[in-house]
PDB file of C-alpha atoms and ligand atoms in Angstrom:
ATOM      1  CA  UNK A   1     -12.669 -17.348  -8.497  1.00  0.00           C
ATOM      2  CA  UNK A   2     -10.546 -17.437  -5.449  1.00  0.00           C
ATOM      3  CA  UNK A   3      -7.165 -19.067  -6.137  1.00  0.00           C
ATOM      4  CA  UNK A   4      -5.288 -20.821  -3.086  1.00  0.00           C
ATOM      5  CA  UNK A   5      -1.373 -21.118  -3.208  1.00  0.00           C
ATOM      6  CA  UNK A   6       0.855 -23.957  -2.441  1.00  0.00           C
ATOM      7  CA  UNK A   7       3.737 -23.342   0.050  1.00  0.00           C
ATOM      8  CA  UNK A   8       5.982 -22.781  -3.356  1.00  0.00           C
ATOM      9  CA  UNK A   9       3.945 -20.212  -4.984  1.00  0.00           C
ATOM     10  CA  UNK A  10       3.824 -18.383  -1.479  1.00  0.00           C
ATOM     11  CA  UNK A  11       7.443 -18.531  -1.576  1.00  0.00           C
ATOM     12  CA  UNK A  12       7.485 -17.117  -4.940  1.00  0.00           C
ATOM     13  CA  UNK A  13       5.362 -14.807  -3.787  1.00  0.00           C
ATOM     14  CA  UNK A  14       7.212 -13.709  -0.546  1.00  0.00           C
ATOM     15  CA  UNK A  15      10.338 -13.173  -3.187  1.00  0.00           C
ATOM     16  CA  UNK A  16       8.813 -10.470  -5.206  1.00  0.00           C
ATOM     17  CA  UNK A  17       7.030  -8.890  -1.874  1.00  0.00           C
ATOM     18  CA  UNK A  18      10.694  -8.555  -0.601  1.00  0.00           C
ATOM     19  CA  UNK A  19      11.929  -6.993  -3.938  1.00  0.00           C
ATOM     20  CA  UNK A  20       8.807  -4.456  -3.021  1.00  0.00           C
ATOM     21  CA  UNK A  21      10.448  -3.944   0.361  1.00  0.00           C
ATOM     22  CA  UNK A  22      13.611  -3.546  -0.565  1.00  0.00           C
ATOM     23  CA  UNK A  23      12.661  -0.833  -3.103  1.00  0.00           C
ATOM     24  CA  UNK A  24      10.959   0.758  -0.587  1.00  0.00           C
ATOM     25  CA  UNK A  25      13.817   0.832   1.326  1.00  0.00           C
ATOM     26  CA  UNK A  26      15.822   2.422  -1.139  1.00  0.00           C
ATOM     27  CA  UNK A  27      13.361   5.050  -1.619  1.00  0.00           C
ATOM     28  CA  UNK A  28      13.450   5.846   1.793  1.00  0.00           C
ATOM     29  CA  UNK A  29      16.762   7.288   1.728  1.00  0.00           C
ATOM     30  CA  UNK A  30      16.395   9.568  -1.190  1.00  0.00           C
ATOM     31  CA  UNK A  31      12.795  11.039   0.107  1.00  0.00           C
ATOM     32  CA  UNK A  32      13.738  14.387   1.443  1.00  0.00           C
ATOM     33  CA  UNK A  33      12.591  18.112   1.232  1.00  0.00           C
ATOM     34  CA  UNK A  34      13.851  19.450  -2.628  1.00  0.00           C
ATOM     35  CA  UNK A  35      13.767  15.731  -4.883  1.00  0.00           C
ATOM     36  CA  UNK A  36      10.860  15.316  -7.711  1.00  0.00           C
ATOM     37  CA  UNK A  37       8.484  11.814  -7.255  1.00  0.00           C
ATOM     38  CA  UNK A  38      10.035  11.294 -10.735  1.00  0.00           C
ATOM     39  CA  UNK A  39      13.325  10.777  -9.362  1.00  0.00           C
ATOM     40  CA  UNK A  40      12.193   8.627  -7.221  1.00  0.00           C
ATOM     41  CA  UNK A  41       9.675   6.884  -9.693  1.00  0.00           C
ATOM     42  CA  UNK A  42      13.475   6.685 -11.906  1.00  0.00           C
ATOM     43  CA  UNK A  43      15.425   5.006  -8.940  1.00  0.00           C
ATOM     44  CA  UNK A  44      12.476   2.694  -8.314  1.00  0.00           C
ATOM     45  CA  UNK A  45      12.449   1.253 -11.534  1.00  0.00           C
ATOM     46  CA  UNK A  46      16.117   1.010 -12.235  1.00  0.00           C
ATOM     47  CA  UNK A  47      16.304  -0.472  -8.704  1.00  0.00           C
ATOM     48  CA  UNK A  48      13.490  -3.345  -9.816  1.00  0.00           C
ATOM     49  CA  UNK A  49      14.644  -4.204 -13.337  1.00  0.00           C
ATOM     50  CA  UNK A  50      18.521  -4.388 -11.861  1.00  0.00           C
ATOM     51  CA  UNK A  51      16.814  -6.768  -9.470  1.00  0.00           C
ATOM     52  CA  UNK A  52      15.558  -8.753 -12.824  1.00  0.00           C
ATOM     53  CA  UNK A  53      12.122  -8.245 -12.232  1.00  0.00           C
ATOM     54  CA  UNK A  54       9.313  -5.771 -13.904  1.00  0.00           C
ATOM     55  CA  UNK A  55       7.422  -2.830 -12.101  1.00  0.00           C
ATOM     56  CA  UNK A  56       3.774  -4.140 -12.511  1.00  0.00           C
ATOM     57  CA  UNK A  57       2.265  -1.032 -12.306  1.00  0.00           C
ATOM     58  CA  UNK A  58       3.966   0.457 -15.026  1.00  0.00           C
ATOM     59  CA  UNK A  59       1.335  -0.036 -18.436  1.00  0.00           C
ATOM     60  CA  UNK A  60      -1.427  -0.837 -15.701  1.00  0.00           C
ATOM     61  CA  UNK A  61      -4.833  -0.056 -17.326  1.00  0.00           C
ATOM     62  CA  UNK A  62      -7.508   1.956 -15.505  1.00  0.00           C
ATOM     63  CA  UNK A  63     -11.068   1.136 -15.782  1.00  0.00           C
ATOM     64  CA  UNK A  64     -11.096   3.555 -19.048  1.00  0.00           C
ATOM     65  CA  UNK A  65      -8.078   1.383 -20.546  1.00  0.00           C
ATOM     66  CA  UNK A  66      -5.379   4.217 -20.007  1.00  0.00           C
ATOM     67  CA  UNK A  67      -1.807   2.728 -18.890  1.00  0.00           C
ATOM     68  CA  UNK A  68       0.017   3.792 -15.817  1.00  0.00           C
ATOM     69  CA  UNK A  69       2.661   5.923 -16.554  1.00  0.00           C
ATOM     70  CA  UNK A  70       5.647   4.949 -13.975  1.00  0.00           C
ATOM     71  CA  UNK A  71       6.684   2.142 -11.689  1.00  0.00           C
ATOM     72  CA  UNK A  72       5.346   3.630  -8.814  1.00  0.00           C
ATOM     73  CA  UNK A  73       1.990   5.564  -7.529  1.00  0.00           C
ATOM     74  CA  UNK A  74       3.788   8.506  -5.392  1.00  0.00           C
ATOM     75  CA  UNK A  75       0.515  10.005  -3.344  1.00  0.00           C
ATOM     76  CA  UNK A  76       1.128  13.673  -1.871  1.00  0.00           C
ATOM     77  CA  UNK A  77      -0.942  15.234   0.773  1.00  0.00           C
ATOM     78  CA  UNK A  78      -3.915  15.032   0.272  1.00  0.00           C
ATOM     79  CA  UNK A  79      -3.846  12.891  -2.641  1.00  0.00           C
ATOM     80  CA  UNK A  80      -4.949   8.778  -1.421  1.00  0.00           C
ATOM     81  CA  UNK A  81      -3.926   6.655  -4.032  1.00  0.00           C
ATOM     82  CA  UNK A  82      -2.480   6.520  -7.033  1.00  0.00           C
ATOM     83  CA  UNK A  83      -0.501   9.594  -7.673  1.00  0.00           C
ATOM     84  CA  UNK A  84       1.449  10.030 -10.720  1.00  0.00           C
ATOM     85  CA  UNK A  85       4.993  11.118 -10.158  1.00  0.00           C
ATOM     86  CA  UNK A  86       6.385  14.107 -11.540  1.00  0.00           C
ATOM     87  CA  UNK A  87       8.281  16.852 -11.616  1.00  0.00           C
ATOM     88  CA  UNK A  88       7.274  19.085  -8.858  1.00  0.00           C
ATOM     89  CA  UNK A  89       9.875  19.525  -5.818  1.00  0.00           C
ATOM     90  CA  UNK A  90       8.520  17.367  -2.038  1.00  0.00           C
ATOM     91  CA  UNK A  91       9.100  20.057   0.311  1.00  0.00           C
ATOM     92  CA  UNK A  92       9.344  19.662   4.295  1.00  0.00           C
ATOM     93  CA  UNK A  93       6.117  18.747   5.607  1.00  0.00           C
ATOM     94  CA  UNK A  94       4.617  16.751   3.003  1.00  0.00           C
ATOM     95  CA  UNK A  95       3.796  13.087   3.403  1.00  0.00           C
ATOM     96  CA  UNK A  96       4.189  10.966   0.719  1.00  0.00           C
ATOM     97  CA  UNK A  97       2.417   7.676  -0.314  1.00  0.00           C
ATOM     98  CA  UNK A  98       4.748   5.061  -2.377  1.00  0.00           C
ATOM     99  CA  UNK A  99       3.189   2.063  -3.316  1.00  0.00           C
ATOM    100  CA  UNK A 100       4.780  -0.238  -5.787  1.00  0.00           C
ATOM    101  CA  UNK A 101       4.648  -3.087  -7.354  1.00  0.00           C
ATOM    102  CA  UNK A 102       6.976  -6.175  -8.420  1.00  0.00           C
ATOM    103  CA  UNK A 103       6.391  -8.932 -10.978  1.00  0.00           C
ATOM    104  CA  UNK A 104       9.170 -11.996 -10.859  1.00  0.00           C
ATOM    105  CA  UNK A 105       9.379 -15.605 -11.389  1.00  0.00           C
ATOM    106  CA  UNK A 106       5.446 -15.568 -12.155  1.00  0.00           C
ATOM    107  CA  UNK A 107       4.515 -13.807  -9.163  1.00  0.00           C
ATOM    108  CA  UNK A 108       3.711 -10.456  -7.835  1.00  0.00           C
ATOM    109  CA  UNK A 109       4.401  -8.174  -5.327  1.00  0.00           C
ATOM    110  CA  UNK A 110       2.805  -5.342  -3.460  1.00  0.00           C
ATOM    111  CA  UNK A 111       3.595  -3.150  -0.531  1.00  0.00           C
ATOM    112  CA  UNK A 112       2.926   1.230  -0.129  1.00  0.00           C
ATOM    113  CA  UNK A 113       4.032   2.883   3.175  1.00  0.00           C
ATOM    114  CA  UNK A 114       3.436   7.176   3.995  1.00  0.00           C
ATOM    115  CA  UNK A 115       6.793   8.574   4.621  1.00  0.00           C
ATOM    116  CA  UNK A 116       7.540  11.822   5.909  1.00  0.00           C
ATOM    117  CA  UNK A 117       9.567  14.627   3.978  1.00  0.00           C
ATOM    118  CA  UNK A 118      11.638  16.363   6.915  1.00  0.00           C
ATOM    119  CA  UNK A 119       9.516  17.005   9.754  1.00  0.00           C
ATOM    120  CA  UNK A 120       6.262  16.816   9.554  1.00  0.00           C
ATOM    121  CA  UNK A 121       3.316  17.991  12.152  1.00  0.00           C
ATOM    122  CA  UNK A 122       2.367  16.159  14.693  1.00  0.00           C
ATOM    123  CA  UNK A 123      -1.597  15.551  14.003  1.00  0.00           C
ATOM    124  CA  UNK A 124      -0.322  14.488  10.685  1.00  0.00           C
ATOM    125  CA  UNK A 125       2.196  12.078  12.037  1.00  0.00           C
ATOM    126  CA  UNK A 126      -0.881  10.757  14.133  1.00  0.00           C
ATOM    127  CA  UNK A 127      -2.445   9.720  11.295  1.00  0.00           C
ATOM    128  CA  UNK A 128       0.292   7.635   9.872  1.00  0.00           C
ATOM    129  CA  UNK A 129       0.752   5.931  12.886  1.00  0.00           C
ATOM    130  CA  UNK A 130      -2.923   4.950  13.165  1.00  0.00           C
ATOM    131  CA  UNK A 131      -2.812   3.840   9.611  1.00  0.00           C
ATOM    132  CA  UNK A 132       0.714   1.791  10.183  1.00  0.00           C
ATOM    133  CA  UNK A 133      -1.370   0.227  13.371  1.00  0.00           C
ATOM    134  CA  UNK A 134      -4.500  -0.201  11.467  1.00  0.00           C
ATOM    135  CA  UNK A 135      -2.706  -1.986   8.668  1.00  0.00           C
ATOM    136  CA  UNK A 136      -1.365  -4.335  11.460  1.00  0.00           C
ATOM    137  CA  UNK A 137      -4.410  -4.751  13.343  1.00  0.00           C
ATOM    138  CA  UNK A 138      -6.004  -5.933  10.096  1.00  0.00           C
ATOM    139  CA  UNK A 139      -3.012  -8.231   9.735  1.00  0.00           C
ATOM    140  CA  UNK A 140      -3.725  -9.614  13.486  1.00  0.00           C
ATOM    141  CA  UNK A 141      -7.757 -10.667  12.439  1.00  0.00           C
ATOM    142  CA  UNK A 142      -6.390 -12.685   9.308  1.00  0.00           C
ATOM    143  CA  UNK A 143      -6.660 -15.925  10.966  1.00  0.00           C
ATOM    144  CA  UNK A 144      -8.164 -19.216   9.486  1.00  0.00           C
ATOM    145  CA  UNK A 145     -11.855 -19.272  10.284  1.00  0.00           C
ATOM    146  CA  UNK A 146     -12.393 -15.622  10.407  1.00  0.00           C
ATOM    147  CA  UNK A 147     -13.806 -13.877   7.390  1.00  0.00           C
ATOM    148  CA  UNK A 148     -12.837 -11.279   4.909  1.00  0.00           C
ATOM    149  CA  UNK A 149     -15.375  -8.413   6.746  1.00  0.00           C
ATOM    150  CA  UNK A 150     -13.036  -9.821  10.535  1.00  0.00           C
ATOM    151  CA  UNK A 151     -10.291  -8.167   8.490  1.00  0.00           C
ATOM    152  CA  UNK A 152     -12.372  -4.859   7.888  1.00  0.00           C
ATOM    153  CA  UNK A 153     -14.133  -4.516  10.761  1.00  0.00           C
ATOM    154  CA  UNK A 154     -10.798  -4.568  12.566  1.00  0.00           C
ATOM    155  CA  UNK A 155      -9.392  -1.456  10.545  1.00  0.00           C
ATOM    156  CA  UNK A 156     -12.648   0.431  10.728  1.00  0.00           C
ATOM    157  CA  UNK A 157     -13.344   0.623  14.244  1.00  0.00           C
ATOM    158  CA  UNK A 158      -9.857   1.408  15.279  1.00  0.00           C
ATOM    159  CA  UNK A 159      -9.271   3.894  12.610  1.00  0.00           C
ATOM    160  CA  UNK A 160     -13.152   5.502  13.269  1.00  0.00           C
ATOM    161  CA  UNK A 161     -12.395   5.134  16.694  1.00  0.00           C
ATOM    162  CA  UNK A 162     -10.040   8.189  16.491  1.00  0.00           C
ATOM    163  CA  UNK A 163     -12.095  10.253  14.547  1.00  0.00           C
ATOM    164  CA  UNK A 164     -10.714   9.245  10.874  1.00  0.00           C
ATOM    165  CA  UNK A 165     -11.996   8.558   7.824  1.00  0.00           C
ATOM    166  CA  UNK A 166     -11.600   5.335   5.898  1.00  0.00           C
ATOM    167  CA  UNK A 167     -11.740   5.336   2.093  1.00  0.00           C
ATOM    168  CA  UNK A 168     -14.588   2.948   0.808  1.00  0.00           C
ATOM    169  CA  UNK A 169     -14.086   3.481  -2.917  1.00  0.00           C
ATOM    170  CA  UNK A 170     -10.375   1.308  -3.478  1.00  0.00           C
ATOM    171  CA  UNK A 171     -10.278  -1.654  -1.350  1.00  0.00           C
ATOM    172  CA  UNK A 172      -7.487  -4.212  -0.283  1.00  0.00           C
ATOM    173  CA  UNK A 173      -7.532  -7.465  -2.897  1.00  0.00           C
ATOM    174  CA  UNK A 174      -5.953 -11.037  -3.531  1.00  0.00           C
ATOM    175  CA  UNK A 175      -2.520 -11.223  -4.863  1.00  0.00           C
ATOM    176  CA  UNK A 176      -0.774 -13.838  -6.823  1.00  0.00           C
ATOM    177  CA  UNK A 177       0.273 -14.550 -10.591  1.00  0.00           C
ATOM    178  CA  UNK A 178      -2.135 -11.271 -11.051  1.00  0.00           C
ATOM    179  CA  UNK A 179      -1.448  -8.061  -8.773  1.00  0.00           C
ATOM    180  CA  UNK A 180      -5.466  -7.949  -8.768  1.00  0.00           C
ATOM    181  CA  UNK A 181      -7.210 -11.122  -7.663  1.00  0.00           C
ATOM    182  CA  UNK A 182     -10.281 -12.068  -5.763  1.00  0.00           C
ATOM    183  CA  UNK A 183     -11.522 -11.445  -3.295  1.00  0.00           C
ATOM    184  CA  UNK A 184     -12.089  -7.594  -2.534  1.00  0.00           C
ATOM    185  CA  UNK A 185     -10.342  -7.055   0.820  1.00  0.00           C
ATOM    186  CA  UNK A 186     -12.321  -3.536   1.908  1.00  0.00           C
ATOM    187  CA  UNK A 187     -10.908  -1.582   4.865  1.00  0.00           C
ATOM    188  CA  UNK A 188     -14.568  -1.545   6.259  1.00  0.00           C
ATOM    189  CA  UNK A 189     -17.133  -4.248   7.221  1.00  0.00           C
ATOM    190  CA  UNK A 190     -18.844  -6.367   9.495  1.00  0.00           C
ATOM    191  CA  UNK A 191     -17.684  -9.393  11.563  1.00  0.00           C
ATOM    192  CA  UNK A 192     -18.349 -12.914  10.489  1.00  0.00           C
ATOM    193  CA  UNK A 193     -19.500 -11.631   6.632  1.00  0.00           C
ATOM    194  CA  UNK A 194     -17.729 -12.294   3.392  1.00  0.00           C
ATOM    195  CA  UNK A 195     -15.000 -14.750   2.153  1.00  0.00           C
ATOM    196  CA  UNK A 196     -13.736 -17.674   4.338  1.00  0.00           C
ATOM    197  CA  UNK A 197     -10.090 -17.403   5.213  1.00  0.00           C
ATOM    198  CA  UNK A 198      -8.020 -20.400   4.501  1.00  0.00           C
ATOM    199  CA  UNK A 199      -4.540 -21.958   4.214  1.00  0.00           C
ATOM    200  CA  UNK A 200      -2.950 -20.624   1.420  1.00  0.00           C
ATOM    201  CA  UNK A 201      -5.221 -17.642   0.883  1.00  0.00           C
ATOM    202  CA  UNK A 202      -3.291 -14.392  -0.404  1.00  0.00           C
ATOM    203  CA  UNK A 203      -4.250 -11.193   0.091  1.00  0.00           C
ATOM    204  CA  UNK A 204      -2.992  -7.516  -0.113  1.00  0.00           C
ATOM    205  CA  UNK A 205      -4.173  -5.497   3.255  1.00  0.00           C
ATOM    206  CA  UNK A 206      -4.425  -1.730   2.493  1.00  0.00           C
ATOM    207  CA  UNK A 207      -5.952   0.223   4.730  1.00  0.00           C
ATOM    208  CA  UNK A 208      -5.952   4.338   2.992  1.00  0.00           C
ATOM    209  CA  UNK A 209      -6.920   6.753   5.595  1.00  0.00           C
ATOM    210  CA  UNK A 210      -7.753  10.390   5.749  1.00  0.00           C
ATOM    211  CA  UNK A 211      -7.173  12.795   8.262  1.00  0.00           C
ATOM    212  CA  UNK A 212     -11.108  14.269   7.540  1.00  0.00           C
ATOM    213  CA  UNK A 213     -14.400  13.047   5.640  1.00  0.00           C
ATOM    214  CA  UNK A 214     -13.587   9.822   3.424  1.00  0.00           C
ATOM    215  CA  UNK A 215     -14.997  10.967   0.686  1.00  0.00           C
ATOM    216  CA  UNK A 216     -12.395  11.000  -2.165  1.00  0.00           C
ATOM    217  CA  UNK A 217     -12.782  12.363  -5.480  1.00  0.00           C
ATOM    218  CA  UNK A 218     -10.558  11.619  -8.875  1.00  0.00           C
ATOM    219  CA  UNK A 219      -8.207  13.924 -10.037  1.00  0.00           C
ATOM    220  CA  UNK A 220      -8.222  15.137 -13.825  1.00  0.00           C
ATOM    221  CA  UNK A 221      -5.517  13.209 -15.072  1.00  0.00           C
ATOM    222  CA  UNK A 222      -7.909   9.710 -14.514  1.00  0.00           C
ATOM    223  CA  UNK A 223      -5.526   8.344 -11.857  1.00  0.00           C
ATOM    224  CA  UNK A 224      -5.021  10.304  -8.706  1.00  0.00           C
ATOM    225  CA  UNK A 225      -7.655  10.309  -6.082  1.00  0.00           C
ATOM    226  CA  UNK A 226      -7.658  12.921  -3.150  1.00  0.00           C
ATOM    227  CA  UNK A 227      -9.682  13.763  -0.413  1.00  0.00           C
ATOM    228  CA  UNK A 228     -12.945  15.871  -1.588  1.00  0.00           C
ATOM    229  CA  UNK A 229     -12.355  17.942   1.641  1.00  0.00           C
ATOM    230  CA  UNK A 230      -8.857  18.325   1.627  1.00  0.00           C
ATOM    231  CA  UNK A 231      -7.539  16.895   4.110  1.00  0.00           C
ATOM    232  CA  UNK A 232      -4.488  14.513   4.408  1.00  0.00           C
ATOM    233  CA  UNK A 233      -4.491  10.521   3.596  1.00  0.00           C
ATOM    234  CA  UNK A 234      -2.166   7.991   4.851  1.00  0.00           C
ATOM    235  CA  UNK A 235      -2.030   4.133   2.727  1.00  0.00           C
ATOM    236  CA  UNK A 236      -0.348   1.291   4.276  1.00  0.00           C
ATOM    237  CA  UNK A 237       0.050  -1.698   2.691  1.00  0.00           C
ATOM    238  CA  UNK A 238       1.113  -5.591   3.198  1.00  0.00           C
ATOM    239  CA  UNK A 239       0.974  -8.355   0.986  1.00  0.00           C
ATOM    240  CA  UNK A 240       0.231 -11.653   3.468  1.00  0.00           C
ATOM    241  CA  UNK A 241      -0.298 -15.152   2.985  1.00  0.00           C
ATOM    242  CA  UNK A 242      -2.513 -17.457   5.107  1.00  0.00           C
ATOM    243  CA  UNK A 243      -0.641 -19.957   6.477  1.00  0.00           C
ATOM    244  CA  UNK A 244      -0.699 -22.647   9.273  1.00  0.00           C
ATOM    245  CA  UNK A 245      -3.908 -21.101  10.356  1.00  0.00           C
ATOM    246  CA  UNK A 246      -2.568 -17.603  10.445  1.00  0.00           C
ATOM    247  CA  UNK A 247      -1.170 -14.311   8.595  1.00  0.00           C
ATOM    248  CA  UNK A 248       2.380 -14.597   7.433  1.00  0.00           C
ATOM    249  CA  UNK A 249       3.510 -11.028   6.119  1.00  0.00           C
ATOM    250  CA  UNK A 250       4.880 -11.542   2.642  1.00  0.00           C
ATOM    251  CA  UNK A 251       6.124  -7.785   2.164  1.00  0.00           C
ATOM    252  CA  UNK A 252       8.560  -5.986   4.588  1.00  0.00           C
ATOM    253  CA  UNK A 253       8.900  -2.895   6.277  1.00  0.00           C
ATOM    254  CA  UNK A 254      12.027  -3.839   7.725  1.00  0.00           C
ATOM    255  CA  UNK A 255      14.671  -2.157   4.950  1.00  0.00           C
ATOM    256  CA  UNK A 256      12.490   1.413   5.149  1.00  0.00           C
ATOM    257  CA  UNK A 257      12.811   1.373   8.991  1.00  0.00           C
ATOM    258  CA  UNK A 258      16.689   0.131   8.748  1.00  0.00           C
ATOM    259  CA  UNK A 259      17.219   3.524   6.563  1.00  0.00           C
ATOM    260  CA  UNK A 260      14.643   5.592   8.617  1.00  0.00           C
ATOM    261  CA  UNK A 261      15.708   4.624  12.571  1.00  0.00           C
ATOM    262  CA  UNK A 262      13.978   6.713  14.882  1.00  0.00           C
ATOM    263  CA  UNK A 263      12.168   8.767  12.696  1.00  0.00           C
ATOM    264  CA  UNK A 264      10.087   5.939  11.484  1.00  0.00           C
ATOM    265  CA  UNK A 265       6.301   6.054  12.071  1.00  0.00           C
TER     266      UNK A 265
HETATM  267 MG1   MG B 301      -0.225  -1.354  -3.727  1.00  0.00          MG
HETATM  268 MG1   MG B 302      -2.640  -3.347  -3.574  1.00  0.00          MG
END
């Protein structure tokens, strides 16, 4: 069942989005060539809990029951989603996928942006770039009337468009007093199909991307998923509410860029 919010729960909402951003934000000055993602995962969650609020992903259960082990997913390389942080060193040239997640006054919040450690290639620059567009161009099609696929289609073409792959296996989903709600909110589609968009309608746009195929595969440890062939993945993510007929971007991007200036993507 699809849940709509009232103004008040969107503005609980849009409180524990921000917490996301702002975490993100301090992440962003610590991601460099030479710290662990465990550090990071460490000054994510001290930076949530000091904010008096809990890092949902942290005891999350996989479809097998397991819980996530940290407060963030930290996603290296190749790896798409859902990356457990640990102790090995980010070194110049890696991109890195945070995604976390806030739970506050009843409400949650989820956001995940691809930084860069040091400099990193070109091409591989490219593809965050297209992903940080995608994400917004999937943003731009959330408009009352349209439909969930509107939101899809959007990301697909322009993202296929340049030759990449998008990830059909994790999907974009509704957000509120539960990180996970309905609907499904795939990065792929067709115009005019699926859900209705409507006033108060909350929804977590996540477009994962990969520099090759799309075909992912799971990593031992039950979590991580990478790219079969290999090759790099970029995941944005925005939390957004539909309201007065159109998309009103819960999370923010706006702290990472303040740390990251002109570097940012
Ligand atoms: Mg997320
Ligand atoms: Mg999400």
């Amino acid at each position: 069942m699809i849940s709509l919010k009232t103004e008040d729960e969107i503005e609980l909402l849009r409180e524990s989005n921000l917490l996301v951003g702002k975490t993100l934000g301090e992440l962003a000055k610590w991601i460099k060539p030479g710290i662990t993602t465990k550090s990071l995962d460490k000054i994510a969650e001290e930076f949530i809990r000091d904010h008096g609020a809990v890092p949902t992903f942290k005891g999350f259960p996989n479809q097998y029951g397991t819980p996530f082990p940290t407060s963030i997913c930290t996603s290296i390389n190749e790896q798409v989603v859902h990356g457990i942080p640990n102790n090995l060193l980010l070194k110049e040239g890696d991109i890195v996928s945070v995604d976390c997640g806030t739970y506050i006054n009843g409400f949650c919040g989820d956001s995940a942006y691809t930084f860069c450690v040091g400099e990193v290639r070109d091409e591989v620059r490219n593809l965050l770039k297209t992903t940080k567009e995608a994400l917004y161009i999937g943003i731009q099609s959330a408009v009352i009337g349209k439909r969930i696929g509107d939101i899809g289609h959007a990301i697909q073409q322009y993202c296929e468009s340049k030759l990449y792959g998008v990830v059909r296996e994790f999907v974009g989903h509704g957000i509120g007093k539960e990180m996970h709600e309905e609907p499904q909110v795939p990065n792929y589609g067709k115009c005019g199909e699926g859900v209705l968009l409507k006033n108060g309608l909350c929804i977590a746009i996540e477009p994962m991307i990969t520099q090759g195929a799309r075909q992912v595969v799971m990593e031992r440890d039950g979590w991580a998923v990478r790219t079969k062939d290999g090759s790099n993945a970029a995941h944005f993510e925005h939390s957004i509410a539909i309201k007065a007929g159109k998309a009103d971007i819960l999370s923010s991007f706006k702290f990472i860029e303040e740390v990251l200036g002109d570097n940012a993507i």
